Amino acid sequence: MSSDLPINEKISLKGSANKLKVIIPENMPEGTMWKELDHTALDASNLFTGVDLVIHLGGRVISRGFLLRFLKDFVISHDIRLSSWEANDESSREAILSMGLNLSRKDIKQSRRSARRSETLVIHSSLRSGQRIEHDGDVLIIGHVNDGAEVIAEGNVSVMGKLKGLVHAGYNSEEDRAIIAASFETKQVRLGTKVSTLSEEADFWGRYVIVSPEKGSLLFKELKI
Amino acid sequence: MDSRVIVITSGKGGVGKTTTTANLSVGLAKAGFRVVAIDADIGLRNLDLIMGLENRVVYNFIDIIEGNCRLQQALVRDKRVENLFLLPAAQTRTKDAVSPEQMVTLCEELRKEFDFVLIDCPAGIEGGFRNAVIGADEALVVTTPEVSAVRDADRIIGMLESMNKSPIRLIINRVRPNMVKEGEMLDVDDVLDVLAVKLIGVIPDDDSVIKSANSGEPLTFGSKSPASQAFSNIASRLVGVDVPLMDLNANEQSGFFAGLKKIFRI
Ligand SMILES: Nc1ncnc2c1ncn2[C@@H]1O[C@H](COP(=O)(O)OP(=O)(O)OP(=O)(O)O)[C@@H](O)[C@H]1O
Ligand SMILES: [Mg+2]
């Protein structure tokens, strides 16, 4: 499995500049996959609007029939703009090209160190329960992160509204990152490899809070600007 | 008047979608509108029972789609009020028996005949949800004031928004007076704070709802119970009547309304 597959076996979304990558775990059974695609599209279609999607198939071996169904059931029925495909399997790549579809130019493999981090992903709405975004840079949410919503970012995460869902900043990153929430109301946050659980009794609950790493644990500070 | 197709939906099951569909259908028909209630909960036929029409069901909406009968034949007319019809669900089929396109076509056909098409949605987000919702313009989301129901409602609202349903309005059902804010129960303000959609009504938890379900006579046929009044108010608000707030002080002595004071402030 290539390294950019998600840790959990679910379809996940990863944003970069003006593209959004839909990562389909290569071992997910096809029946499950169609269902999950439908759910993903319903859950996340506000994130899909105005963005070009890249479909990441990993090593999955697919046919022209698969592509046809994909276009009909996912791309057309959810009114999606598709930019390109990523496939590791040679016959899958052949099938994609033979139908006049694009492959991503992903040969430009960035070594993690030298690559410039992606731009900030700005979300102009609240994330509702079940909505999940992943991004390899910073994420700015101009809205709330509701209970049941998730944000996973390699960079920093700022929430301009209430943070009630799950945020994981500094995911997969060795650098220090921070989480900022205008109203901190969540029982768990993750920063890098650290997890912290909190209770409503915490004196910064509901306040403007910054969470940052400090001597191997997480420091919660009320932000007073 | 333009025909309106409204889906009644929820995240969590058992929060009152079918009860709401039945009561609003009757309420709107009594106000003189031509109304059809569709039971889109395939496999779990239920709306006919709540409306007391179960003995008159011959065809169902799959029969129409499959061409076994004409639309007019499948519609069950309610004899208690003019202009109220039910389109029953099939009890024996799987949820895949209908395609989204067929559902849209059906809604378009019904639009020609009715002022209101109310769709009782199945619980959850599996297959049936999309079909039930796809032909609708507007949505009413029903939730109870429990934390888990509200979280599930949030998810459904996200989906309805992404499907461009508008307006999406909220009904908070089974609200109890003297509801202490403890544990898993939220008050109306809390629920609205989370969901950030327009509230169209609050329905008290009321035994008359259960009695009416058992007798197959929706409350809005004439009951004077608090839940009946709440449903009638929602039916009025649906057609743009600005229902004045209940006069809570006048009912102070009843105790019940005193408890609802905060709840009905909106
Ligand atoms: N306001 C209320 N007060 C008391 N009981 C209620 C109220 N609303 C609904 N109920 C009861 O709750 C139960 C579930 O209601 P209903 O069948 O309308 O829910 P539903 O959302 O349609 O369920 P499902 O998801 O299974 O279709 C029924 O027994 C009903 O009588
Ligand atoms: Mg029901």
Coordinates of C-alpha atoms in Angstrom, one line a residue, chain A residues 35 38-39 41-43 45-46 77-78 127-131 146-148 162 164, chain B residues 125-126 129-130 147 151-152 154-155 157-159 161-163 193-197:
Chain A
K35 CA -22.3 2.7 -1.0
D38 CA -22.6 7.8 -2.2
H39 CA -22.4 8.6 1.5
A41 CA -20.9 12.6 -1.8
L42 CA -23.9 13.3 0.4
D43 CA -21.9 14.1 3.5
S45 CA -20.8 17.7 -1.3
N46 CA -20.6 21.2 0.1
S77 CA -25.5 11.9 -10.2
H78 CA -23.7 14.1 -7.6
L127 CA -18.9 21.3 9.4
R128 CA -21.8 19.2 10.4
S129 CA -21.8 15.8 12.0
G130 CA -20.4 13.1 9.7
Q131 CA -18.4 15.6 7.6
N146 CA -20.0 20.4 15.2
D147 CA -20.1 17.3 17.4
G148 CA -19.4 14.3 15.1
K162 CA -17.3 26.6 18.3
K164 CA -17.3 20.6 19.4
Chain B
I125 CA -29.3 7.5 5.7
E126 CA -29.4 4.2 4.0
F129 CA -33.3 8.2 2.4
R130 CA -32.1 9.5 -0.9
V147 CA -28.0 14.8 22.4
R151 CA -26.2 15.0 16.4
D152 CA -27.9 12.7 13.9
D154 CA -27.1 17.6 12.2
R155 CA -25.8 15.0 9.8
I157 CA -29.2 18.7 7.7
G158 CA -25.7 18.6 6.2
M159 CA -26.9 16.2 3.6
E161 CA -28.1 21.3 2.5
S162 CA -25.8 19.6 0.0
M163 CA -28.9 18.5 -1.9
D193 CA -27.7 26.6 18.8
V194 CA -26.3 23.4 17.5
L195 CA -28.4 23.0 14.4
A196 CA -28.6 26.5 13.2
V197 CA -31.7 26.1 11.1

